[in-house]
């Protein structure tokens, strides 16, 4: 398995890993809220997906 770009050393001796951990492809900011649901008697985690430009919530997902 080949990587798309090689990891190279910078002039100061540190490794350039910007290509490996580039996370700019996701169009959403993801936030989560822990919520206690008294009807079910347990905690739920709600993921909120908001637009990076307008900061409005686009969708949500509930982890049960």
XYZ file of N, CA and C in Angstrom:
192
model
N 0.840 -1.166 0.000
C 0.000 0.000 0.000
C 0.894 1.242 0.000
N 0.685 2.138 -0.919
C 1.488 3.345 -1.026
C 0.709 4.540 -0.487
N 1.431 5.460 0.116
C 0.800 6.699 0.539
C 0.732 7.652 -0.640
N -0.187 8.571 -0.587
C -0.350 9.507 -1.693
C 0.810 10.487 -1.777
N 1.330 10.891 -0.637
C 2.463 11.811 -0.609
C 3.486 11.296 0.382
N 4.722 11.575 0.116
C 5.778 11.142 1.008
C 5.866 12.071 2.215
N 6.251 11.490 3.333
C 6.515 12.275 4.527
C 7.957 12.743 4.423
N 8.171 14.022 4.496
C 9.515 14.564 4.327
C 9.944 15.310 5.578
N 11.252 15.460 5.707
C 11.789 16.237 6.820
C 11.867 17.697 6.430
N 11.557 18.559 7.371
C 11.696 19.993 7.156
C 13.147 20.401 7.406
N 13.443 21.646 7.140
C 14.806 22.137 7.336
C 15.219 22.134 8.805
N 14.246 22.278 9.713
C 14.583 22.287 11.139
C 14.695 20.885 11.729
N 14.477 19.845 10.938
C 14.632 18.474 11.401
C 13.342 17.795 11.799
N 12.222 18.518 11.864
C 10.944 17.904 12.216
C 10.305 17.293 10.971
N 9.340 16.431 11.188
C 8.681 15.742 10.081
C 7.474 16.536 9.609
N 7.264 16.570 8.304
C 6.124 17.270 7.714
C 4.988 16.267 7.555
N 3.999 16.321 8.436
C 2.877 15.385 8.394
C 1.580 16.085 8.037
N 1.637 17.252 7.430
C 0.430 18.017 7.115
C -0.450 17.292 6.107
N 0.139 16.548 5.187
C -0.653 15.836 4.192
C -1.400 14.657 4.800
N -0.851 14.064 5.853
C -1.509 12.914 6.471
C -2.715 13.314 7.300
N -2.650 14.448 7.969
C -3.696 14.830 8.907
C -4.490 16.034 8.436
N -4.629 16.195 7.164
C -5.406 17.312 6.633
C -6.886 16.970 6.763
N -7.619 17.767 7.512
C -9.027 17.479 7.758
C -9.960 18.475 7.114
N -9.550 19.158 6.076
C -10.363 20.197 5.484
C -11.400 19.712 4.493
N -11.539 18.424 4.318
C -12.482 17.895 3.327
C -13.903 17.808 3.853
N -14.069 17.814 5.151
C -15.397 17.721 5.737
C -16.035 19.113 5.735
N -17.214 19.276 5.130
C -17.832 20.609 5.067
C -18.545 21.014 6.358
N -18.524 20.162 7.394
C -19.253 20.426 8.628
C -18.309 20.629 9.805
N -18.742 21.422 10.768
C -18.166 21.434 12.111
C -19.022 20.494 12.939
N -18.398 19.605 13.695
C -19.138 18.614 14.472
C -18.976 18.932 15.956
N -20.102 19.070 16.645
C -20.125 19.265 18.091
C -21.008 18.184 18.690
N -20.767 17.839 19.944
C -21.605 16.838 20.586
C -22.079 17.335 21.945
N -23.258 16.834 22.336
C -23.890 17.197 23.606
C -24.297 15.908 24.300
N -23.934 15.772 25.575
C -24.368 14.621 26.365
C -25.655 15.005 27.074
N -26.698 14.198 26.871
C -28.037 14.531 27.352
C -28.599 13.336 28.110
N -29.127 13.559 29.301
C -29.769 12.492 30.057
C -31.236 12.425 29.665
N -31.649 11.297 29.098
C -33.028 11.082 28.695
C -33.749 10.404 29.858
N -34.636 11.129 30.510
C -35.317 10.584 31.690
C -36.348 9.523 31.326
N -36.870 9.546 30.106
C -37.848 8.538 29.686
C -37.170 7.180 29.540
N -35.996 7.153 28.903
C -35.271 5.897 28.726
C -34.372 5.583 29.915
N -34.075 6.586 30.734
C -33.259 6.363 31.918
C -31.782 6.203 31.631
N -31.278 6.834 30.575
C -29.857 6.721 30.249
C -29.384 7.973 29.512
N -28.080 8.068 29.391
C -27.478 9.188 28.676
C -27.506 8.938 27.174
N -27.681 10.007 26.430
C -27.590 9.959 24.976
C -26.606 11.025 24.530
N -25.918 10.762 23.441
C -25.005 11.742 22.868
C -25.605 12.219 21.559
N -25.745 13.526 21.428
C -26.316 14.128 20.223
C -25.190 14.827 19.472
N -24.963 14.424 18.221
C -23.969 15.062 17.369
C -24.663 16.124 16.525
N -24.140 17.338 16.566
C -24.694 18.454 15.799
C -23.733 18.806 14.671
N -24.229 18.777 13.450
C -23.430 19.112 12.276
C -23.828 20.508 11.816
N -22.883 21.445 11.870
C -23.172 22.812 11.447
C -22.296 23.172 10.252
N -22.802 24.062 9.429
C -22.077 24.523 8.249
C -20.896 25.384 8.690
N -19.735 25.200 8.054
C -18.547 25.953 8.442
C -18.667 27.432 8.116
N -19.402 27.776 7.089
C -19.490 29.178 6.686
C -20.609 29.918 7.406
N -21.816 29.347 7.424
C -22.961 30.048 8.009
C -23.162 29.744 9.489
N -22.525 28.703 10.012
C -22.625 28.281 11.424
C -24.023 27.820 11.813
N -24.898 27.545 10.837
C -26.237 27.034 11.136
C -26.195 25.510 11.208
N -27.041 24.946 12.072
C -27.101 23.497 12.217
C -27.795 22.911 10.995
N -27.114 21.978 10.343
C -27.633 21.348 9.133
C -28.366 20.051 9.468
N -27.749 19.225 10.324
C -28.378 17.955 10.684
C -27.898 17.547 12.067
N -28.534 16.517 12.629
C -28.132 15.980 13.920
C -28.242 14.463 13.887
N -27.514 13.821 14.793
C -27.545 12.366 14.907
C -27.522 12.013 16.382
N -28.364 11.075 16.786
C -28.453 10.672 18.186
C -27.817 9.298 18.333
N -26.817 9.219 19.205
C -26.151 7.956 19.493
C -26.829 7.351 20.709
N -27.390 6.166 20.565
C -28.125 5.534 21.665
C -27.321 4.455 22.314
